[in-house]
PDB file of C-alpha atoms in Angstrom:
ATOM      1  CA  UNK A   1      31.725 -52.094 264.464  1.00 53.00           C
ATOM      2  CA  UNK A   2      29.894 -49.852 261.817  1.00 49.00           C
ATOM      3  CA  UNK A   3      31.674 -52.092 259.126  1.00 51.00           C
ATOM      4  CA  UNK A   4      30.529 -55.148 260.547  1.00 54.00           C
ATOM      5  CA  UNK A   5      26.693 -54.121 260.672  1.00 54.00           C
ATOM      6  CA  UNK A   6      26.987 -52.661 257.355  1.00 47.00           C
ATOM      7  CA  UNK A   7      28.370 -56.131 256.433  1.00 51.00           C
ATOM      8  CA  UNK A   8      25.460 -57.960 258.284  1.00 58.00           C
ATOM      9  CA  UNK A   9      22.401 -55.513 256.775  1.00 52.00           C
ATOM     10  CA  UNK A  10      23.864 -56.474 253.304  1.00 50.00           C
ATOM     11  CA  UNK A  11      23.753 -60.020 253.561  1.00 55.00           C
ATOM     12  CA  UNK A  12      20.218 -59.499 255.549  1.00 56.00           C
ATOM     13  CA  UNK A  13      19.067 -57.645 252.138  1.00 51.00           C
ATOM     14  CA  UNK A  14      20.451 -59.943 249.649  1.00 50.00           C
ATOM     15  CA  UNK A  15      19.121 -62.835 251.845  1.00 53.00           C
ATOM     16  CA  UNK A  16      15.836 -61.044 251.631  1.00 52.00           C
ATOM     17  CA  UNK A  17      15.192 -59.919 247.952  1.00 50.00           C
ATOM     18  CA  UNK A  18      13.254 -61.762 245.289  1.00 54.00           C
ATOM     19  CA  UNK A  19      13.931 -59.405 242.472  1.00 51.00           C
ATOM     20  CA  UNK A  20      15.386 -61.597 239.723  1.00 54.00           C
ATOM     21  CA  UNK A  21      17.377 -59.035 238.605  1.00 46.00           C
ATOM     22  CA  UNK A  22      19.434 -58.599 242.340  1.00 55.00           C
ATOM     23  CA  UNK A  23      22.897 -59.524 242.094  1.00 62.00           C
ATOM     24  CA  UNK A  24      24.752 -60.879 245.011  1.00 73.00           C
ATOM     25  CA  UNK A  25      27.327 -58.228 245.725  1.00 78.00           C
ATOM     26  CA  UNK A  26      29.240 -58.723 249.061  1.00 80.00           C
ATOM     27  CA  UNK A  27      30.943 -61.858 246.880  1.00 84.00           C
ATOM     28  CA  UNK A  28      31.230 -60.050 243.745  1.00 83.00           C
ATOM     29  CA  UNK A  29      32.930 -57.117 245.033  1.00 89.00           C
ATOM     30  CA  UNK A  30      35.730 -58.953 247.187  1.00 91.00           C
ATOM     31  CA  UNK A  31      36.417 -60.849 243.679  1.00 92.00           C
ATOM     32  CA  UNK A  32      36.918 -57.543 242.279  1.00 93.00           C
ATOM     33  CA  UNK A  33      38.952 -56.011 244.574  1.00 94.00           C
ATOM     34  CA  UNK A  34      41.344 -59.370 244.831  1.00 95.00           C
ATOM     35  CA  UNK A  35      41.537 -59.175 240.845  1.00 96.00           C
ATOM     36  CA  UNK A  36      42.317 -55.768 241.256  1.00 96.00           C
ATOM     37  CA  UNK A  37      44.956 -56.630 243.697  1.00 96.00           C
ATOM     38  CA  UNK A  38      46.449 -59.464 242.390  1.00 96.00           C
ATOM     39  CA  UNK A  39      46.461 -57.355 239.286  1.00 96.00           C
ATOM     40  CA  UNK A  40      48.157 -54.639 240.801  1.00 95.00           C
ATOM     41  CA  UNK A  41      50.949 -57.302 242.711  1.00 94.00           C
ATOM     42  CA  UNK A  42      52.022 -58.377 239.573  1.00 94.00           C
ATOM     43  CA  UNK A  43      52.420 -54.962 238.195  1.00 94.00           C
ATOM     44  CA  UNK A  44      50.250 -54.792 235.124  1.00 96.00           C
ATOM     45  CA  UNK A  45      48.428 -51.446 236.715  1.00 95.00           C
ATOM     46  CA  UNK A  46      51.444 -49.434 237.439  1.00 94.00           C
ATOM     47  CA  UNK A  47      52.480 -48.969 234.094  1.00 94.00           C
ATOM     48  CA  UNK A  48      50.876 -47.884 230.639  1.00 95.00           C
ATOM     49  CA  UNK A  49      50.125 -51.055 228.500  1.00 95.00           C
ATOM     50  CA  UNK A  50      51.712 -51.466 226.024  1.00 96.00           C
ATOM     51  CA  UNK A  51      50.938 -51.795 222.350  1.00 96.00           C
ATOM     52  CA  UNK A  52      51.225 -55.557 221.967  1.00 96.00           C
ATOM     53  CA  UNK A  53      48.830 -56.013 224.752  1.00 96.00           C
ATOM     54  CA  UNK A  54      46.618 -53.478 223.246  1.00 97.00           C
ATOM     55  CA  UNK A  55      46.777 -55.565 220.045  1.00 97.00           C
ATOM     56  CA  UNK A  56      46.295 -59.120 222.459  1.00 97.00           C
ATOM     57  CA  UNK A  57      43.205 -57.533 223.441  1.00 97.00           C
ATOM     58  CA  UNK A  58      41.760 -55.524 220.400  1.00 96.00           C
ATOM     59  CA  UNK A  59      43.037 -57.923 217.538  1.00 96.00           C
ATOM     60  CA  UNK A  60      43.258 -61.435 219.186  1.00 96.00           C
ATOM     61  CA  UNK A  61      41.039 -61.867 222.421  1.00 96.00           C
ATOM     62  CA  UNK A  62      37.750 -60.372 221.547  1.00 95.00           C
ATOM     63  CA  UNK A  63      37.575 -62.558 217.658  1.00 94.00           C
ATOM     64  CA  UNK A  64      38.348 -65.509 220.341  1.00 93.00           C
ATOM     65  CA  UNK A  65      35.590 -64.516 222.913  1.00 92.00           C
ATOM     66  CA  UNK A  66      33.528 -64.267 219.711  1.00 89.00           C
ATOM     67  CA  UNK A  67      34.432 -67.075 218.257  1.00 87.00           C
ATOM     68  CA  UNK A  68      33.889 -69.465 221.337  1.00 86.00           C
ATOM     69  CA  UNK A  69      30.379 -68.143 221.866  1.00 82.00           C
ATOM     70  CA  UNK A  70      29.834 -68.845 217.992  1.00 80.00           C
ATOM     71  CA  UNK A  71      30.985 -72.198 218.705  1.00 77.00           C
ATOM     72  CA  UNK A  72      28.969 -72.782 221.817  1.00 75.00           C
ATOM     73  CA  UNK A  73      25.882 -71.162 220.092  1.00 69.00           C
ATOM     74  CA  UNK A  74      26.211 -73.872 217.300  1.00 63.00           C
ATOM     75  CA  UNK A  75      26.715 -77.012 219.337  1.00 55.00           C
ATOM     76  CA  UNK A  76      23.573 -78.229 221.817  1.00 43.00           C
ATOM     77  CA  UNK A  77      26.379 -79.740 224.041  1.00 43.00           C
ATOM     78  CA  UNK A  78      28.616 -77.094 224.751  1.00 43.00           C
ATOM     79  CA  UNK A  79      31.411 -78.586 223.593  1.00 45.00           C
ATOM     80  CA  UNK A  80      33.902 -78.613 220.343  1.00 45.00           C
ATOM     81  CA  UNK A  81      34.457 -81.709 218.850  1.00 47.00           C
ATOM     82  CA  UNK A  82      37.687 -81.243 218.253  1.00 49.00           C
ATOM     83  CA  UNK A  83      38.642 -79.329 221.652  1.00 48.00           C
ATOM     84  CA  UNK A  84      36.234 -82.052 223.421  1.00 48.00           C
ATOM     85  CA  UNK A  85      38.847 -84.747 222.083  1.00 45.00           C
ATOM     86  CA  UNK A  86      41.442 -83.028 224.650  1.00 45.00           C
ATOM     87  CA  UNK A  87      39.183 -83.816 227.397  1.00 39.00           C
ATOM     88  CA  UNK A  88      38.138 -79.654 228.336  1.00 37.00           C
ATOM     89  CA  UNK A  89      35.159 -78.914 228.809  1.00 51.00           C
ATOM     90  CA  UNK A  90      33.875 -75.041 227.531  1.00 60.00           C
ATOM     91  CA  UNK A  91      33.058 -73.334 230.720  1.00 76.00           C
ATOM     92  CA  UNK A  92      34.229 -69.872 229.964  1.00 89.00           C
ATOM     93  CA  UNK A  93      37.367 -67.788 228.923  1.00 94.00           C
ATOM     94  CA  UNK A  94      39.955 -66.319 231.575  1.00 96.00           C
ATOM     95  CA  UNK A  95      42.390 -63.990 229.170  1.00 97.00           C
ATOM     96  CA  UNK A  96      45.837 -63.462 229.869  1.00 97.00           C
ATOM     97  CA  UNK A  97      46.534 -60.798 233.034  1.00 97.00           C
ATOM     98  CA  UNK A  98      47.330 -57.889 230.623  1.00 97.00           C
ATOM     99  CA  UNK A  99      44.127 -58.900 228.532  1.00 97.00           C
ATOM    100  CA  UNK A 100      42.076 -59.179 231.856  1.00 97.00           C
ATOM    101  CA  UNK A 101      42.916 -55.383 232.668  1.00 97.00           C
ATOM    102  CA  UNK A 102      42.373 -53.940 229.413  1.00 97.00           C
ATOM    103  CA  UNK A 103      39.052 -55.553 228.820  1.00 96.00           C
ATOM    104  CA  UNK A 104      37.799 -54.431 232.577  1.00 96.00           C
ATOM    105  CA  UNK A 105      38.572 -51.337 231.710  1.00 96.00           C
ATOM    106  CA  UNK A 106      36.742 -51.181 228.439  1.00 95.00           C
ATOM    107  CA  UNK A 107      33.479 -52.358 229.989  1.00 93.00           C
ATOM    108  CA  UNK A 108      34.136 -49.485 232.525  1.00 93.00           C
ATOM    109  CA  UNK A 109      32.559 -47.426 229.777  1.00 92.00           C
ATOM    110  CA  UNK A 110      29.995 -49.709 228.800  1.00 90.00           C
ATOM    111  CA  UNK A 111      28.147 -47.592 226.117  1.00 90.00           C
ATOM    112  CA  UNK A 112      31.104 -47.251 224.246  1.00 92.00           C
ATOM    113  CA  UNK A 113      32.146 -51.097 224.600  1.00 92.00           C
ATOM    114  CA  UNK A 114      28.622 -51.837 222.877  1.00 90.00           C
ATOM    115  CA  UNK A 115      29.128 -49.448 220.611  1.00 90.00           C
ATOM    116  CA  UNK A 116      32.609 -50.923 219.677  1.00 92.00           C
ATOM    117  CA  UNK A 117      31.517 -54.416 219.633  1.00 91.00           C
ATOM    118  CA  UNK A 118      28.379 -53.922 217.371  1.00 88.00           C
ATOM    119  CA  UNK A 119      30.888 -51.776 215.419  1.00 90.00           C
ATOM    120  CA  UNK A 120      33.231 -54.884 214.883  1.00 90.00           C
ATOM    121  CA  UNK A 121      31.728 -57.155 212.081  1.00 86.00           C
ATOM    122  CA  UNK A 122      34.396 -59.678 213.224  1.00 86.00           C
ATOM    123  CA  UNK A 123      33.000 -59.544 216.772  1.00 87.00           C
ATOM    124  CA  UNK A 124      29.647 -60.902 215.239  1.00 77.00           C
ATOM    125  CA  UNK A 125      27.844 -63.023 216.480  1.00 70.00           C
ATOM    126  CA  UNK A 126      25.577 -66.400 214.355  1.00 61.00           C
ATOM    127  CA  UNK A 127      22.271 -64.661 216.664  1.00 55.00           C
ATOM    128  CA  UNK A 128      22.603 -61.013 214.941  1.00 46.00           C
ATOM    129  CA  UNK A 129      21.297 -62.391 211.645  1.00 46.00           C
ATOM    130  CA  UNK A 130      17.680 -61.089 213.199  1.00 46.00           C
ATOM    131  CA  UNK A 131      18.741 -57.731 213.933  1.00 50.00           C
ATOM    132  CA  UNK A 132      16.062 -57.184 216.818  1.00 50.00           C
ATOM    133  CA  UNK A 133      16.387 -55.961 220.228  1.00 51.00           C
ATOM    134  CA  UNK A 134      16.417 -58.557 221.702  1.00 51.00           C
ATOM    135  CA  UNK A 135      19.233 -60.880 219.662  1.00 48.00           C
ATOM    136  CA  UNK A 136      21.194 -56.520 220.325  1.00 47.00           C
ATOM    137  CA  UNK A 137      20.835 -57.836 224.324  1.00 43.00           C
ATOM    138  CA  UNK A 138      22.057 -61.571 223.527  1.00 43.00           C
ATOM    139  CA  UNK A 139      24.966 -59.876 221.437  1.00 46.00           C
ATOM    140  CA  UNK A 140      26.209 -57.332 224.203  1.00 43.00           C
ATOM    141  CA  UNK A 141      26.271 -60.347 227.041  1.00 46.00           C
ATOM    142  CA  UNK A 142      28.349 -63.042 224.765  1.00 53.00           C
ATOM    143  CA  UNK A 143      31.133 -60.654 224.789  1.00 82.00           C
ATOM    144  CA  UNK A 144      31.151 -59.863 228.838  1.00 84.00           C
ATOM    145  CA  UNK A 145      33.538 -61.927 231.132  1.00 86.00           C
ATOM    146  CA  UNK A 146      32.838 -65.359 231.733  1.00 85.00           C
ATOM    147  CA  UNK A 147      34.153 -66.115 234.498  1.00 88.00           C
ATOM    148  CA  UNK A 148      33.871 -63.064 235.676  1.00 90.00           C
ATOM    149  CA  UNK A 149      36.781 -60.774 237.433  1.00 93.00           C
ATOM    150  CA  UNK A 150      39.080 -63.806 236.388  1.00 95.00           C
ATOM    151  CA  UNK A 151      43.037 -64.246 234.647  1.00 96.00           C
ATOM    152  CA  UNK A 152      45.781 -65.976 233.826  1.00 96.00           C
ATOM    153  CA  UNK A 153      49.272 -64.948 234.440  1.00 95.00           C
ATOM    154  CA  UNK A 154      52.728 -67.160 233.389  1.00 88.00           C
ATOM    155  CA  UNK A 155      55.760 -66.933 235.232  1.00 77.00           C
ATOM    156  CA  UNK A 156      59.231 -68.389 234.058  1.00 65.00           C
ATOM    157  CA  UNK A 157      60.725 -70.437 237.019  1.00 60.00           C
ATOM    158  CA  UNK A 158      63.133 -67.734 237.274  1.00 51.00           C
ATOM    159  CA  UNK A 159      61.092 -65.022 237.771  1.00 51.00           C
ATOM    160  CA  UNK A 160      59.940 -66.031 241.245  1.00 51.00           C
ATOM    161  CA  UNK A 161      59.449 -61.837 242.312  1.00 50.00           C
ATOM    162  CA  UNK A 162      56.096 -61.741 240.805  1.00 49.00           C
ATOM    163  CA  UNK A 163      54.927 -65.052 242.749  1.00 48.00           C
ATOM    164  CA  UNK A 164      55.942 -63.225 245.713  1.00 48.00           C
ATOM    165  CA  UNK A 165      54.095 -60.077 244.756  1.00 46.00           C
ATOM    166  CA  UNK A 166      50.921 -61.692 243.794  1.00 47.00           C
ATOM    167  CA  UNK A 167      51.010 -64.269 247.159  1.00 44.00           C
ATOM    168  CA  UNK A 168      46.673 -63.786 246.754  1.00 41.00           C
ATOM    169  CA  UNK A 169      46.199 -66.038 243.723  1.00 42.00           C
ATOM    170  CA  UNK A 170      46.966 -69.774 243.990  1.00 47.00           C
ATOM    171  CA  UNK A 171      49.389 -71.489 241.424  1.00 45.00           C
ATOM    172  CA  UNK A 172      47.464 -74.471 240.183  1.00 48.00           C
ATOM    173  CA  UNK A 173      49.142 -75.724 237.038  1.00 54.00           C
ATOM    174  CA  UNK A 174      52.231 -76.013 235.512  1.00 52.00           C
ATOM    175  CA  UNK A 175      53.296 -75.030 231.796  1.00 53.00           C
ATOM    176  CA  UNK A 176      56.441 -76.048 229.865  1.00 50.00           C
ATOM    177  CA  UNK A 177      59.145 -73.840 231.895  1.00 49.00           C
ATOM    178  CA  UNK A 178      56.752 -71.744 234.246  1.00 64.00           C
ATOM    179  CA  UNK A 179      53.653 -72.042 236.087  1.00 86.00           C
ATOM    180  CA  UNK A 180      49.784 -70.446 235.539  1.00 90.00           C
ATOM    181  CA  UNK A 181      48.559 -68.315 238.169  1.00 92.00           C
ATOM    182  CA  UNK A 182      44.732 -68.377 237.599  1.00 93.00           C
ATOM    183  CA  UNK A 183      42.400 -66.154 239.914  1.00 92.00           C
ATOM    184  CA  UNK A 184      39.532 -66.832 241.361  1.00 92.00           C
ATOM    185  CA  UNK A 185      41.478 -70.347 241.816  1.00 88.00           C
ATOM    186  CA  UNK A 186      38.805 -72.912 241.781  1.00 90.00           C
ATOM    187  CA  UNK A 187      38.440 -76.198 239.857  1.00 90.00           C
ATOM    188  CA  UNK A 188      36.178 -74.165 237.076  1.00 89.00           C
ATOM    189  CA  UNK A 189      37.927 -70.996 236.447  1.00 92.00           C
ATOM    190  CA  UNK A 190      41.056 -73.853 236.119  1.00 92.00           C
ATOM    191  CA  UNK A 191      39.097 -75.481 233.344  1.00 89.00           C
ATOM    192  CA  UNK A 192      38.420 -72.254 231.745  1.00 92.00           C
ATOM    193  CA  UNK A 193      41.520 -71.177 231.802  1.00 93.00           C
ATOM    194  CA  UNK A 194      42.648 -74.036 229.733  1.00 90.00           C
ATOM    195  CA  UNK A 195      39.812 -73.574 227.147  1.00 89.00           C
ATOM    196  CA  UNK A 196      41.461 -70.092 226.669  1.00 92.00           C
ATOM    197  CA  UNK A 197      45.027 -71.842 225.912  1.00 92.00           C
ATOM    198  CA  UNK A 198      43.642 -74.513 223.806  1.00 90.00           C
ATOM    199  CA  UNK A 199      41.666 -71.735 221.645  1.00 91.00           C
ATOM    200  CA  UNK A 200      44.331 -69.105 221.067  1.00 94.00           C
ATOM    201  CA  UNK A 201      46.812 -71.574 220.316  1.00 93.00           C
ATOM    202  CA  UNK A 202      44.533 -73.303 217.453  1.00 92.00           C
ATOM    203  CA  UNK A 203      43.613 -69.958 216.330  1.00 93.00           C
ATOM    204  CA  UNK A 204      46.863 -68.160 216.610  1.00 95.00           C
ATOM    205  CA  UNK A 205      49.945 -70.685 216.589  1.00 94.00           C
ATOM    206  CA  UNK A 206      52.428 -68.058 216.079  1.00 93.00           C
ATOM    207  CA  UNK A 207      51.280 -65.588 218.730  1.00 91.00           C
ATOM    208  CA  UNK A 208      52.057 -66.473 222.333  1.00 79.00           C
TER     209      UNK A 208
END
């Protein structure tokens, strides 16, 4: 009972407020504790990561994240002409599972993610050229998640034990040999998905 009015007074208060800066967070926080479970399911929190997905993340999927908003940034239409001629739209990034948990837990600490990203002249971005406080905001929020609380996992057809452990997040495409699980699985987070793909693969066609 006590959960269910706590429940109702939050969506009460959320219907209420006009602050522009109020978030909606009965949605956001059941997104982040089914990433966090789906996460866990497939196993990717119950182990140390390892030093290639440190790499994926540090060396690979922040330039990419980077280099997607630089490409947004520089095109009035949101879209790459030469990833536009596949038909995707850019709606956002959704890294690999192993990615997902290493960059959530580097905006944990969110000083130090700032920190590291200004740090990072690879990580810049066409806006910093100004250098005022304002383009230091702009910078910090092109590198957050967009979707957020949102990944990609493959599975080989014959390694149907992680579908079963991860039973929360939909399968919704197929690829070569194995299937995509994408969470949140909606139509958008799909398409980002793919923009992901289609990006690493044109900027790292030896890496998988």
């Amino acid at each position: 009972i006590r959960h269910k009015l706590f429940i109702q007074t939050m969506k009460e208060a959320t219907a209420k407020t006009t602050s522009p800066f109020s978030l909606d967070l009965l949605p956001l926080s059941k997104s982040h504790r089914e990433f966090l479970k789906t996460l866990h399911g497939l196993g990717i929190t119950q182990s140390v990561p390892s030093s290639k997905s440190v790499r994926r993340y540090l060396d690979l999927w922040l330039p990419l994240v980077a280099e997607y908003n630089n490409r947004c940034s520089s095109s009035l239409e949101m879209v790459d002409k030469e990833i536009g001629a596949s038909g995707v739209e850019l709606v956002g990034l959704v890294p690999p599972s192993d990615v997902a948990w290493l960059w959530h837990c580097h905006r944990l600490a969110p000083r130090r993610y700032v920190e590291y990203i200004h740090n990072q002249p690879r990580l810049a971005t066409k806006h910093e050229e100004s250098k005022t406080e304002e383009v230091s905001v702009t910078e910090t929020k092109t590198l957050e998640a967009d979707p957020p609380f949102a990944l990609q996992h493959y599975h080989r057809e014959d390694n149907n034990a992680e579908c079963d452990e991860a039973k929360s997040t939909e399968i919704v495409e197929e690829k070569g040999e194995g299937k995509v699980l994408i969470l949140p699985h909606t139509a958008s987070t799909a398409a980002a998905a793919t923009n992901a793909r289609v990006l690493w693969k044109k900027m790292y066609p030896t890496e998988s």
